[in-house]
Coordinates of C-alpha atoms in Angstrom, one line a residue:
Chain A
M25 CA 38.2 -38.1 -17.7
K26 CA 36.0 -38.5 -20.8
L27 CA 37.0 -40.6 -23.8
S28 CA 36.7 -37.6 -26.1
F29 CA 39.5 -35.8 -24.2
M30 CA 42.0 -38.2 -25.8
Y31 CA 41.3 -37.1 -29.3
S32 CA 40.3 -33.5 -28.6
F33 CA 42.6 -32.5 -31.5
L34 CA 40.1 -34.2 -33.8
K35 CA 37.2 -32.1 -32.5
S36 CA 36.6 -30.0 -35.6
D37 CA 36.8 -33.1 -37.8
I38 CA 34.4 -35.0 -35.6
D39 CA 32.0 -32.0 -36.0
V40 CA 32.3 -32.4 -39.7
I41 CA 31.3 -36.0 -39.4
E42 CA 28.4 -35.1 -37.1
R43 CA 27.0 -32.6 -39.6
E44 CA 27.6 -35.0 -42.5
L45 CA 25.6 -37.7 -40.6
E46 CA 22.7 -35.4 -40.3
M47 CA 22.8 -34.5 -43.9
A48 CA 23.3 -38.1 -44.9
I49 CA 19.9 -39.2 -43.7
R50 CA 17.8 -36.3 -44.8
S51 CA 15.1 -37.0 -47.4
N52 CA 11.8 -35.7 -48.6
S53 CA 10.1 -38.2 -46.3
S54 CA 9.1 -36.4 -43.1
L55 CA 8.4 -39.8 -41.4
L56 CA 12.0 -41.0 -42.2
N57 CA 13.4 -37.6 -41.2
D58 CA 11.7 -37.8 -37.9
A59 CA 12.7 -41.3 -37.2
S60 CA 16.3 -41.2 -38.3
L61 CA 17.2 -37.7 -37.3
Q62 CA 16.1 -38.2 -33.8
F63 CA 18.2 -41.3 -33.7
I64 CA 21.3 -39.5 -34.9
Q65 CA 20.8 -36.6 -32.6
A66 CA 20.5 -39.0 -29.6
G67 CA 24.2 -39.1 -30.1
G68 CA 26.5 -42.0 -29.3
K69 CA 30.2 -42.3 -28.8
R70 CA 31.0 -42.2 -32.5
I71 CA 33.7 -44.7 -31.9
R72 CA 33.9 -46.0 -35.4
P73 CA 34.4 -42.5 -37.0
V74 CA 37.0 -41.8 -34.3
F75 CA 38.9 -44.9 -35.2
V76 CA 38.7 -44.1 -38.9
L77 CA 40.2 -40.6 -38.4
L78 CA 42.9 -41.8 -36.0
S79 CA 43.9 -44.6 -38.4
A80 CA 44.0 -42.2 -41.3
K81 CA 46.8 -40.4 -39.6
F82 CA 49.1 -43.2 -40.7
G83 CA 48.6 -42.1 -44.3
D84 CA 47.9 -38.9 -46.1
Y85 CA 45.3 -37.5 -43.8
D86 CA 42.6 -35.5 -45.6
I87 CA 39.2 -35.1 -43.8
E88 CA 37.4 -34.6 -47.1
K89 CA 38.6 -38.0 -48.2
V90 CA 38.2 -40.0 -45.1
K91 CA 34.9 -38.5 -44.0
H92 CA 33.0 -40.7 -46.4
V93 CA 34.4 -43.9 -44.8
A94 CA 33.7 -42.5 -41.4
V95 CA 30.1 -41.6 -42.2
A96 CA 29.5 -44.9 -44.0
L97 CA 30.7 -47.0 -41.1
E98 CA 28.8 -45.0 -38.5
L99 CA 25.6 -45.4 -40.7
I100 CA 26.1 -49.1 -41.0
H101 CA 26.5 -49.3 -37.2
M102 CA 23.3 -47.2 -36.7
A103 CA 21.3 -49.3 -39.2
S104 CA 22.3 -52.4 -37.3
L105 CA 21.2 -50.8 -34.0
V106 CA 17.8 -49.9 -35.4
H107 CA 17.3 -53.5 -36.5
D108 CA 18.6 -54.8 -33.2
D109 CA 16.0 -52.7 -31.4
V110 CA 13.3 -54.5 -33.4
I111 CA 14.7 -57.9 -32.5
D112 CA 15.2 -57.0 -28.9
D113 CA 11.9 -55.3 -28.5
A114 CA 13.9 -52.5 -27.0
E115 CA 11.9 -49.5 -25.8
T116 CA 14.8 -47.2 -25.0
R117 CA 18.4 -46.8 -26.1
R118 CA 20.8 -44.4 -24.4
G119 CA 17.9 -43.3 -22.3
K120 CA 15.8 -42.2 -25.3
K121 CA 12.9 -44.0 -26.9
T122 CA 13.8 -46.2 -29.8
I123 CA 12.4 -45.8 -33.4
K124 CA 10.7 -49.1 -32.8
A125 CA 9.0 -47.8 -29.7
I126 CA 7.8 -44.6 -31.4
H127 CA 7.0 -45.8 -34.9
G128 CA 6.6 -49.6 -34.5
N129 CA 8.5 -52.5 -36.0
R130 CA 7.6 -51.9 -39.6
I131 CA 8.9 -48.4 -39.8
A132 CA 11.9 -49.4 -37.7
M133 CA 12.8 -52.2 -40.1
Y134 CA 12.6 -50.0 -43.2
T135 CA 14.4 -47.1 -41.4
G136 CA 17.2 -49.5 -40.8
D137 CA 17.3 -50.5 -44.4
Y138 CA 17.2 -46.8 -45.4
I139 CA 20.1 -45.8 -43.2
F140 CA 22.0 -48.8 -44.5
A141 CA 21.3 -47.7 -48.1
R142 CA 22.6 -44.2 -47.3
S143 CA 25.8 -45.8 -46.1
L144 CA 26.2 -47.4 -49.5
E145 CA 26.1 -43.9 -51.1
Y146 CA 28.9 -42.8 -48.9
M147 CA 30.9 -45.9 -49.6
S148 CA 30.4 -45.5 -53.4
A149 CA 32.6 -42.3 -53.1
I150 CA 35.5 -44.5 -52.1
E151 CA 37.6 -45.6 -55.1
S152 CA 39.5 -48.5 -53.5
E153 CA 38.1 -51.8 -54.8
E154 CA 39.9 -53.5 -51.9
A155 CA 37.9 -51.3 -49.4
H156 CA 34.6 -52.4 -51.0
K157 CA 35.6 -56.0 -50.8
I158 CA 36.6 -55.8 -47.2
L159 CA 33.5 -53.9 -46.2
A160 CA 31.1 -56.2 -48.1
E161 CA 32.7 -59.3 -46.5
T162 CA 32.5 -57.7 -43.1
I163 CA 28.8 -56.9 -43.5
V164 CA 28.1 -60.4 -44.5
E165 CA 29.8 -61.7 -41.3
V166 CA 28.0 -59.1 -39.2
C167 CA 24.7 -60.3 -40.6
L168 CA 25.6 -64.0 -40.1
G169 CA 26.3 -63.1 -36.5
E170 CA 22.9 -61.4 -36.2
V171 CA 21.1 -64.5 -37.2
E172 CA 23.3 -66.9 -35.2
Q173 CA 22.9 -64.8 -32.0
I174 CA 19.1 -65.5 -32.1
K175 CA 19.9 -69.2 -32.1
D176 CA 22.3 -68.8 -29.2
K177 CA 19.7 -67.1 -27.0
Y178 CA 19.0 -68.7 -23.6
V179 CA 21.5 -71.4 -24.4
M180 CA 23.3 -71.6 -21.1
D181 CA 25.7 -74.4 -22.0
Q182 CA 27.2 -72.8 -25.1
H183 CA 31.0 -72.9 -25.6
V184 CA 32.9 -69.8 -24.7
K185 CA 34.2 -69.8 -28.3
T186 CA 30.6 -69.3 -29.5
Y187 CA 30.6 -66.1 -27.3
F188 CA 33.9 -64.9 -28.7
R189 CA 32.7 -65.4 -32.3
R190 CA 29.5 -63.7 -31.5
I191 CA 31.1 -60.5 -30.1
K192 CA 33.6 -60.5 -32.9
R193 CA 30.8 -60.3 -35.4
K194 CA 28.7 -58.0 -33.3
T195 CA 31.3 -55.4 -32.4
A196 CA 35.0 -56.2 -33.1
L197 CA 34.8 -56.6 -36.8
L198 CA 33.2 -53.2 -37.5
I199 CA 35.8 -51.5 -35.3
A200 CA 38.6 -53.4 -36.9
V201 CA 37.4 -52.4 -40.4
S202 CA 37.0 -48.8 -39.3
C203 CA 40.7 -48.8 -38.5
Q204 CA 41.6 -50.6 -41.6
L205 CA 39.5 -48.5 -44.0
G206 CA 40.7 -45.3 -42.3
G207 CA 44.2 -46.5 -43.2
I208 CA 43.3 -47.5 -46.8
A209 CA 41.4 -44.3 -47.5
A210 CA 44.5 -42.4 -46.5
G211 CA 46.7 -44.6 -48.6
A212 CA 48.6 -46.4 -45.8
S213 CA 50.5 -49.5 -46.9
K214 CA 49.1 -53.0 -46.7
N215 CA 51.3 -53.9 -43.7
V216 CA 50.0 -50.8 -41.8
H217 CA 46.3 -51.2 -42.6
R218 CA 46.4 -54.9 -41.6
N219 CA 47.9 -54.0 -38.3
L220 CA 45.3 -51.3 -37.9
W221 CA 42.7 -54.0 -38.5
L222 CA 44.2 -56.1 -35.8
Y223 CA 44.4 -53.2 -33.3
G224 CA 40.7 -52.5 -33.9
Y225 CA 39.8 -56.1 -33.6
Y226 CA 41.5 -56.5 -30.2
V227 CA 40.2 -53.2 -28.9
G228 CA 36.7 -54.2 -30.1
M229 CA 36.8 -57.5 -28.4
S230 CA 37.9 -55.9 -25.2
Y231 CA 35.3 -53.2 -25.6
Q232 CA 32.4 -55.6 -25.9
I233 CA 33.6 -57.8 -23.0
I234 CA 33.6 -54.7 -20.8
D235 CA 30.2 -53.7 -22.1
D236 CA 28.9 -57.1 -21.1
I237 CA 30.5 -56.7 -17.6
L238 CA 28.9 -53.3 -17.2
D239 CA 25.5 -54.8 -17.9
F240 CA 26.0 -56.5 -14.5
T241 CA 28.0 -53.9 -12.5
A242 CA 26.9 -50.4 -13.8
T243 CA 23.9 -48.5 -12.4
E244 CA 20.8 -47.9 -14.5
K245 CA 21.8 -44.3 -14.8
E246 CA 25.2 -45.2 -16.2
L247 CA 23.8 -47.6 -18.6
G248 CA 20.8 -45.6 -19.7
K249 CA 18.7 -48.8 -19.3
P250 CA 18.1 -51.2 -16.5
A251 CA 21.0 -53.5 -15.5
G252 CA 20.8 -57.2 -16.3
G253 CA 19.1 -56.6 -19.6
D254 CA 21.4 -59.0 -21.5
L255 CA 20.6 -61.9 -19.2
L256 CA 16.9 -61.2 -19.3
Q257 CA 16.9 -61.2 -23.1
G258 CA 18.8 -64.5 -23.1
N259 CA 22.0 -62.9 -24.3
I260 CA 24.6 -65.1 -22.7
T261 CA 27.8 -63.1 -22.0
L262 CA 31.2 -63.9 -20.7
P263 CA 30.4 -63.2 -17.0
V264 CA 27.5 -65.7 -17.3
L265 CA 29.7 -68.3 -18.9
F266 CA 32.2 -67.9 -16.0
A267 CA 29.5 -67.8 -13.4
R268 CA 27.9 -71.0 -14.4
E269 CA 31.0 -72.8 -13.2
D270 CA 29.4 -72.3 -9.8
K271 CA 26.8 -75.1 -9.5
E272 CA 24.3 -73.0 -7.5
I273 CA 24.4 -70.2 -10.1
A274 CA 24.2 -72.7 -12.9
E275 CA 20.9 -74.0 -11.5
L276 CA 19.5 -70.5 -11.1
L277 CA 20.5 -69.7 -14.7
E278 CA 18.3 -72.5 -16.0
S279 CA 15.3 -70.7 -14.6
I280 CA 15.9 -67.5 -16.6
Y281 CA 13.1 -66.6 -19.0
E282 CA 11.8 -63.5 -20.7
D283 CA 9.5 -61.3 -18.6
M284 CA 10.5 -63.1 -15.4
P285 CA 9.8 -61.2 -12.2
K286 CA 12.3 -58.5 -11.6
E287 CA 13.0 -59.6 -8.0
Q288 CA 13.8 -63.1 -9.2
L289 CA 16.2 -61.7 -11.8
E290 CA 17.9 -59.5 -9.1
V291 CA 18.8 -62.6 -7.1
V292 CA 20.7 -64.1 -10.0
L293 CA 22.3 -60.8 -10.9
E294 CA 23.6 -60.4 -7.3
K295 CA 25.0 -63.9 -7.3
I296 CA 26.9 -63.3 -10.5
K297 CA 28.1 -59.9 -9.4
N298 CA 29.4 -61.4 -6.2
S299 CA 31.1 -64.4 -7.9
D300 CA 34.6 -64.2 -9.4
A301 CA 33.0 -64.2 -12.9
I302 CA 33.3 -60.4 -13.2
E303 CA 37.0 -60.5 -12.3
K304 CA 37.7 -63.3 -14.6
S305 CA 35.9 -61.5 -17.4
Y306 CA 38.0 -58.3 -16.8
K307 CA 41.1 -60.4 -17.1
V308 CA 40.1 -61.6 -20.5
S309 CA 39.3 -58.1 -21.5
Q310 CA 42.7 -56.9 -20.3
A311 CA 44.4 -59.7 -22.2
Y312 CA 42.9 -58.4 -25.4
L313 CA 43.9 -54.8 -24.6
Q314 CA 47.5 -56.0 -24.0
K315 CA 47.4 -57.5 -27.5
A316 CA 46.1 -54.2 -28.9
L317 CA 49.0 -52.3 -27.3
K318 CA 51.5 -54.7 -28.8
V319 CA 50.1 -54.2 -32.2
V320 CA 50.5 -50.4 -31.8
D321 CA 54.2 -51.0 -31.2
R322 CA 54.5 -52.6 -34.6
L323 CA 52.9 -49.6 -36.3
P324 CA 55.2 -46.9 -37.9
D325 CA 56.4 -44.2 -35.6
Q326 CA 53.7 -41.6 -35.5
K327 CA 52.6 -39.2 -32.7
I328 CA 49.1 -40.7 -33.0
K329 CA 50.3 -44.1 -31.6
K330 CA 50.1 -42.6 -28.1
T331 CA 46.4 -41.8 -28.7
L332 CA 45.7 -45.3 -29.8
K333 CA 47.3 -46.7 -26.7
D334 CA 45.5 -44.2 -24.4
I335 CA 42.2 -45.2 -25.9
A336 CA 42.9 -48.8 -25.4
L337 CA 43.9 -48.2 -21.8
Y338 CA 40.8 -46.0 -21.3
I339 CA 38.5 -48.7 -22.6
G340 CA 39.9 -51.0 -20.0
K341 CA 38.8 -48.7 -17.2
R342 CA 35.6 -47.3 -18.5
K343 CA 32.5 -47.2 -16.4
S344 CA 29.9 -46.6 -19.0
Chain B
M13 CA 3.8 -68.9 -74.8
K14 CA 6.1 -68.6 -71.8
L15 CA 8.2 -65.5 -71.2
S16 CA 11.4 -67.6 -71.1
F17 CA 10.8 -68.7 -74.7
M18 CA 11.8 -65.3 -75.8
Y19 CA 15.3 -65.5 -74.5
S20 CA 15.8 -69.3 -74.7
F21 CA 19.2 -68.5 -76.3
L22 CA 20.2 -67.2 -72.8
K23 CA 19.2 -70.5 -71.2
S24 CA 22.7 -71.7 -70.3
D25 CA 23.7 -68.3 -68.9
I26 CA 20.6 -68.1 -66.8
D27 CA 21.5 -71.5 -65.4
V28 CA 24.9 -70.0 -64.5
I29 CA 23.1 -67.2 -62.6
E30 CA 20.8 -69.8 -60.9
R31 CA 23.8 -71.8 -59.6
E32 CA 25.6 -68.7 -58.6
L33 CA 22.5 -67.5 -56.6
E34 CA 22.5 -70.7 -54.7
M35 CA 26.2 -70.4 -54.0
A36 CA 25.8 -66.8 -53.0
I37 CA 23.7 -67.4 -50.0
R38 CA 25.5 -70.5 -48.6
S39 CA 27.0 -70.1 -45.2
N40 CA 27.9 -72.1 -42.1
S41 CA 24.6 -71.1 -40.6
S42 CA 22.2 -74.0 -41.1
L43 CA 19.3 -71.7 -40.1
L44 CA 20.2 -69.2 -42.7
N45 CA 20.8 -71.9 -45.4
D46 CA 17.4 -73.3 -44.7
A47 CA 15.7 -70.0 -44.8
S48 CA 17.4 -68.4 -47.8
L49 CA 18.0 -71.5 -50.0
Q50 CA 14.3 -72.5 -49.8
F51 CA 13.5 -68.9 -50.8
I52 CA 15.9 -69.1 -53.8
Q53 CA 14.7 -72.5 -54.9
A54 CA 11.1 -71.3 -54.8
G55 CA 12.1 -69.7 -58.1
G56 CA 10.8 -66.6 -59.6
K57 CA 10.9 -65.0 -63.0
R58 CA 14.5 -63.8 -62.6
I59 CA 13.5 -60.8 -64.6
R60 CA 16.3 -58.6 -63.3
P61 CA 19.1 -61.0 -64.3
V62 CA 17.4 -61.5 -67.7
F63 CA 17.4 -57.8 -68.3
V64 CA 21.1 -57.5 -67.2
L65 CA 22.1 -60.2 -69.7
L66 CA 20.0 -58.9 -72.6
S67 CA 21.4 -55.4 -72.0
A68 CA 24.9 -56.6 -71.9
K69 CA 24.5 -57.7 -75.5
F70 CA 24.9 -54.0 -76.4
G71 CA 28.5 -54.2 -75.3
D72 CA 31.2 -56.7 -75.0
Y73 CA 29.1 -59.6 -73.6
D74 CA 31.0 -61.9 -71.2
I75 CA 28.9 -63.9 -68.8
E76 CA 31.8 -64.1 -66.3
K77 CA 31.8 -60.4 -66.1
V78 CA 28.1 -59.6 -66.1
K79 CA 27.0 -62.4 -63.8
H80 CA 28.1 -60.5 -60.8
V81 CA 25.7 -57.6 -61.7
A82 CA 22.9 -60.1 -62.4
V83 CA 23.4 -61.9 -59.2
A84 CA 23.7 -58.7 -57.1
L85 CA 20.5 -57.3 -58.5
E86 CA 18.5 -60.4 -58.0
L87 CA 19.8 -60.7 -54.4
I88 CA 18.8 -57.1 -53.8
H89 CA 15.3 -57.8 -55.1
M90 CA 15.0 -61.0 -53.0
A91 CA 16.2 -59.2 -49.9
S92 CA 13.5 -56.6 -50.4
L93 CA 10.9 -59.3 -50.9
V94 CA 11.9 -61.0 -47.6
H95 CA 11.5 -57.7 -45.8
D96 CA 8.2 -57.0 -47.6
D97 CA 6.8 -60.3 -46.3
V98 CA 7.6 -59.1 -42.8
I99 CA 5.7 -55.9 -43.4
D100 CA 2.8 -57.5 -45.2
D101 CA 2.5 -60.3 -42.7
A102 CA 2.5 -62.5 -45.8
E103 CA 2.2 -66.2 -45.2
T104 CA 2.7 -67.4 -48.7
R105 CA 4.7 -66.2 -51.8
R106 CA 4.4 -67.9 -55.2
G107 CA 2.3 -70.5 -53.4
K108 CA 5.1 -71.4 -50.9
K109 CA 5.4 -70.4 -47.3
T110 CA 7.4 -67.3 -46.6
I111 CA 10.5 -67.2 -44.5
K112 CA 8.5 -65.0 -42.1
A113 CA 5.8 -67.7 -41.9
I114 CA 8.2 -70.5 -41.1
H115 CA 10.9 -68.7 -39.0
G116 CA 9.1 -65.6 -37.7
N117 CA 9.7 -61.9 -38.1
R118 CA 13.1 -61.7 -36.5
I119 CA 14.8 -64.4 -38.6
A120 CA 13.1 -62.9 -41.7
M121 CA 14.4 -59.4 -41.0
Y122 CA 18.0 -60.6 -40.5
T123 CA 17.7 -63.0 -43.5
G124 CA 16.8 -60.1 -45.6
D125 CA 19.8 -58.2 -44.2
Y126 CA 22.0 -61.1 -44.9
I127 CA 20.9 -61.6 -48.5
F128 CA 21.4 -57.9 -49.1
A129 CA 24.9 -58.1 -47.6
R130 CA 25.7 -60.9 -50.0
S131 CA 24.6 -58.7 -52.9
L132 CA 27.2 -56.2 -51.8
E133 CA 29.9 -58.9 -52.1
Y134 CA 28.9 -59.4 -55.7
M135 CA 28.7 -55.7 -56.4
S136 CA 32.2 -55.3 -55.0
A137 CA 33.5 -57.4 -57.9
I138 CA 32.4 -54.6 -60.3
E139 CA 35.0 -52.1 -61.0
S140 CA 32.9 -49.2 -62.4
E141 CA 32.6 -46.4 -59.9
E142 CA 29.6 -45.1 -61.8
A143 CA 27.8 -48.5 -61.4
H144 CA 28.3 -48.3 -57.6
K145 CA 27.0 -44.8 -57.5
I146 CA 23.9 -45.6 -59.6
L147 CA 23.1 -48.7 -57.5
A148 CA 23.6 -46.9 -54.2
E149 CA 21.3 -44.1 -55.2
T150 CA 18.7 -46.5 -56.5
I151 CA 18.7 -48.5 -53.3
V152 CA 18.2 -45.3 -51.3
E153 CA 15.2 -44.5 -53.5
V154 CA 13.8 -48.0 -53.1
C155 CA 14.1 -47.8 -49.3
L156 CA 12.5 -44.4 -49.3
G157 CA 9.6 -45.9 -51.3
E158 CA 9.3 -48.7 -48.8
V159 CA 8.8 -46.3 -45.9
E160 CA 6.5 -44.0 -47.9
Q161 CA 4.3 -46.9 -49.0
I162 CA 3.4 -47.6 -45.4
K163 CA 2.2 -44.0 -45.0
D164 CA 0.1 -44.3 -48.2
K165 CA -1.8 -47.4 -47.0
Y166 CA -5.6 -47.2 -47.0
V167 CA -5.3 -43.6 -48.2
M168 CA -8.1 -43.7 -50.8
D169 CA -7.9 -40.1 -51.9
Q170 CA -4.2 -40.2 -52.8
H171 CA -3.1 -38.6 -56.1
V172 CA -2.4 -40.8 -59.0
K173 CA 1.1 -39.3 -59.0
T174 CA 1.7 -40.8 -55.6
Y175 CA 0.9 -44.2 -57.1
F176 CA 3.3 -43.7 -60.0
R177 CA 6.1 -42.6 -57.7
R178 CA 5.4 -45.6 -55.5
I179 CA 5.6 -48.2 -58.3
K180 CA 8.6 -46.5 -59.8
R181 CA 10.5 -47.0 -56.5
K182 CA 9.0 -50.4 -55.9
T183 CA 9.5 -52.0 -59.3
A184 CA 10.6 -49.8 -62.2
L185 CA 13.8 -48.4 -60.8
L186 CA 15.4 -51.8 -60.1
I187 CA 14.5 -53.1 -63.6
A188 CA 15.8 -49.8 -65.1
V189 CA 19.1 -50.2 -63.2
S190 CA 19.3 -53.9 -64.2
C191 CA 19.3 -52.8 -67.9
Q192 CA 21.7 -49.9 -67.3
L193 CA 24.2 -51.9 -65.2
G194 CA 24.1 -54.7 -67.7
G195 CA 25.1 -52.2 -70.3
I196 CA 27.8 -50.6 -68.1
A197 CA 29.3 -54.0 -67.1
A198 CA 29.6 -54.8 -70.8
G199 CA 31.2 -51.4 -71.6
A200 CA 28.3 -49.9 -73.5
S201 CA 28.5 -46.2 -74.2
K202 CA 26.8 -43.7 -71.9
N203 CA 24.2 -42.9 -74.5
V204 CA 23.3 -46.6 -74.8
H205 CA 23.2 -47.4 -71.1
R206 CA 21.0 -44.4 -70.4
N207 CA 18.6 -45.5 -73.1
L208 CA 18.7 -49.0 -71.5
W209 CA 17.7 -47.4 -68.2
L210 CA 14.8 -45.7 -69.9
Y211 CA 13.7 -48.9 -71.6
G212 CA 13.8 -50.7 -68.2
Y213 CA 12.0 -47.9 -66.5
Y214 CA 9.0 -47.9 -68.9
V215 CA 8.9 -51.7 -69.0
G216 CA 9.0 -51.8 -65.2
M217 CA 6.1 -49.3 -64.9
S218 CA 4.0 -51.2 -67.3
Y219 CA 4.9 -54.5 -65.6
Q220 CA 3.8 -53.3 -62.2
I221 CA 0.6 -51.8 -63.4
I222 CA -0.3 -55.1 -65.0
D223 CA 0.6 -56.8 -61.7
D224 CA -1.8 -54.5 -60.0
I225 CA -4.5 -55.3 -62.5
L226 CA -4.0 -59.0 -62.2
D227 CA -4.5 -58.8 -58.5
F228 CA -8.1 -58.0 -59.5
T229 CA -8.6 -60.1 -62.6
A230 CA -6.5 -63.3 -62.2
T231 CA -7.5 -66.4 -60.4
E232 CA -6.0 -67.6 -57.1
K233 CA -4.2 -70.3 -59.0
E234 CA -2.6 -67.9 -61.4
L235 CA -1.6 -65.5 -58.7
G236 CA -0.3 -68.1 -56.2
K237 CA -2.3 -66.1 -53.5
P238 CA -5.9 -65.0 -53.1
A239 CA -7.0 -62.2 -55.4
G240 CA -7.7 -58.8 -54.0
G241 CA -4.8 -59.0 -51.6
D242 CA -3.6 -55.5 -52.5
L243 CA -6.8 -53.8 -51.6
L244 CA -7.2 -55.8 -48.4
Q245 CA -3.7 -54.7 -47.3
G246 CA -4.5 -51.1 -48.1
N247 CA -2.2 -51.1 -51.1
I248 CA -4.1 -48.6 -53.3
T249 CA -3.3 -49.4 -56.9
L250 CA -4.2 -47.8 -60.3
P251 CA -7.5 -49.8 -60.8
V252 CA -8.7 -48.5 -57.4
L253 CA -7.8 -45.0 -58.2
F254 CA -9.8 -45.1 -61.4
A255 CA -12.6 -47.0 -59.8
R256 CA -13.2 -44.5 -57.1
E257 CA -14.3 -42.0 -59.8
D258 CA -17.6 -44.0 -59.5
K259 CA -19.3 -42.6 -56.4
E260 CA -20.8 -45.9 -55.3
I261 CA -17.5 -47.6 -55.4
A262 CA -15.8 -44.7 -53.7
E263 CA -18.2 -45.1 -50.8
L264 CA -17.6 -48.9 -50.6
L265 CA -13.8 -48.2 -50.6
E266 CA -14.1 -46.2 -47.5
S267 CA -15.2 -49.3 -45.7
I268 CA -12.1 -51.4 -46.5
Y269 CA -10.1 -52.5 -43.5
E270 CA -7.6 -55.3 -42.7
D271 CA -9.2 -58.6 -41.8
M272 CA -12.6 -57.5 -43.2
P273 CA -15.0 -60.4 -44.0
K274 CA -14.1 -62.1 -47.3
E275 CA -17.7 -61.8 -48.6
Q276 CA -17.7 -58.1 -48.1
L277 CA -14.4 -57.7 -49.9
E278 CA -15.7 -59.8 -52.8
V279 CA -18.5 -57.3 -53.4
V280 CA -16.0 -54.4 -53.8
L281 CA -13.7 -56.5 -55.9
E282 CA -16.5 -57.5 -58.3
K283 CA -17.6 -53.8 -58.6
I284 CA -14.1 -52.8 -59.5
K285 CA -13.7 -55.7 -62.0
N286 CA -16.9 -54.7 -63.7
S287 CA -16.1 -51.0 -63.8
D288 CA -14.0 -49.4 -66.6
A289 CA -11.1 -49.1 -64.1
I290 CA -9.4 -52.2 -65.4
E291 CA -9.6 -51.1 -69.0
K292 CA -8.3 -47.6 -68.2
S293 CA -5.4 -49.1 -66.2
Y294 CA -4.5 -51.4 -69.2
K295 CA -4.4 -48.3 -71.4
V296 CA -1.9 -46.6 -69.1
S297 CA 0.2 -49.8 -69.0
Q298 CA 0.1 -49.9 -72.8
A299 CA 1.2 -46.3 -73.1
Y300 CA 4.3 -47.1 -71.1
L301 CA 5.0 -50.1 -73.3
Q302 CA 4.8 -47.9 -76.4
K303 CA 7.3 -45.6 -74.8
A304 CA 9.6 -48.6 -74.1
L305 CA 9.3 -49.7 -77.8
K306 CA 10.3 -46.3 -79.0
V307 CA 13.4 -46.3 -76.8
V308 CA 14.4 -49.6 -78.3
D309 CA 14.3 -47.9 -81.7
R310 CA 16.9 -45.4 -80.5
L311 CA 19.3 -48.2 -79.5
P312 CA 22.2 -49.3 -81.8
D313 CA 21.3 -51.9 -84.4
Q314 CA 21.6 -55.2 -82.7
K315 CA 19.7 -58.5 -83.1
I316 CA 18.8 -58.3 -79.4
K317 CA 16.5 -55.4 -80.1
K318 CA 13.8 -57.7 -81.3
T319 CA 13.9 -59.6 -78.0
L320 CA 13.6 -56.4 -76.0
K321 CA 10.5 -55.5 -78.0
D322 CA 9.1 -59.0 -77.8
I323 CA 9.4 -58.9 -74.0
A324 CA 7.7 -55.6 -73.8
L325 CA 4.9 -56.8 -75.9
Y326 CA 4.6 -60.0 -73.9
I327 CA 4.4 -58.1 -70.6
G328 CA 1.5 -56.2 -72.0
K329 CA -0.4 -59.5 -72.5
R330 CA 0.7 -61.6 -69.6
K331 CA -1.9 -63.3 -67.4
S332 CA 0.4 -64.1 -64.4

């Protein structure tokens, strides 16, 4: 089953967002149009817009009102991806060439800035001062995380707390805020939009942990990029942190470096895959999902609650 | 005479901004603190905050209210400088090493993102929806300009209109918006804050043209970097566009390339300096200043009008 099945009732509204995203980045600059349109058309799960729309169902749902939030959040996410590709020297994303690969680092950096600037335009259509504050603080945290993650690279003996803080900033916060701002834009009460934040936070944590597991267990076809990329780039994820409890693996991990021979990396990847690190990581991910489900129980009685639960459960089982 | 003499009555308020700027970028990340604090302490003319404060005098001036605008605009400017240094491969700025030079491109890119994110926090304290819209649209234009300027590099036969649009986006818009938002934050009428925008726009255009002239005529000491840097980096400025009317210079210009021998560059620089291109560029700059002065006449009768005129006149004569 595909994720999008669970919110097929949102199909036409998601289409609105999709068209709006394409309009959002259009400009008189053909270079920018090429770079960013191609990026948008490469698709993506549009998870943040989906959470905005679902959360807005707890208030006075009006697609014309919430679409600005949904577009702004997806643009912020995209801008950060474009900059990440510069940092990671990534040649492909979702199986397609990155902006960085086609146009170089300079254009990629400014394209990221530009997409981010466009998100501000969409945000400025939102009247809630609270929403602006929340979003600004979140973006600061996300940026802090981006700098800190560079420092954490290849650091094998980092605390697991460092990892959790990193994925909170990298993934969970923006999903949490998507849920919260969806609620705020639809006029949901403070109690409701805070719980929506919490739901998004737990789902986001779980989502990223599974992403980090899949980087070990999924095939290149499923990932749209070679497996083991995280480790090769020095991105120390939860499976690695569990795996290093095994002394032999810990020693092997010390020998990881950028551009190391593929065969050598394969050995380490296999060891980690065959250790209990994957299972342990899954358990942590499941614990977050359970928390997400409990938060849903606290939300007001709405039909949409079932969808929120279904999505959380789906995320726990996803393969790509 | 120093520029700051003209607004010495703002001294204590500028100090407030300076302290606020330092607080603004503080975080738990020692890496980010190092990078951005050093950048802030390297100083700068703080032209945007000054224009915010001066313009706020046309309304209900309250430093506690306008400081958020002033800090936000200076942070946006700083963020763009940090990213520019990545693009320009700049090793020094104002005689000090750039973030890029000390920490590398990756940290510099994210530090720029971070400083920009902090500016959003300050902006979110501003209640005017109009201010948010104006700022968002301006930032989009500035980003468009950043991408376009890469395309314009080393293009010797570009239209002078391309140059004007480039410096509008690069410099004039943010100064114009500083004036306008200063007015809006202080509750000035629409007519007043639109004229403030126009004043800032003309002053900004003039300011940048003089900057571009000084890159030919000033000494390395005055500039804090070697003269002729613009040309070497393929940044085609007004003096170049006038100078290429001379056939001999036009031919020499075709031979400009990055990392060309210094002696060879010197020959071209000397030719341009000794042509009438500098004088012609000054005239254009003066024409913008005259327009700025005329706009001041249209503003309501306030003591501060004299300062706005003095600054415009000073900019026309500045040597660094």
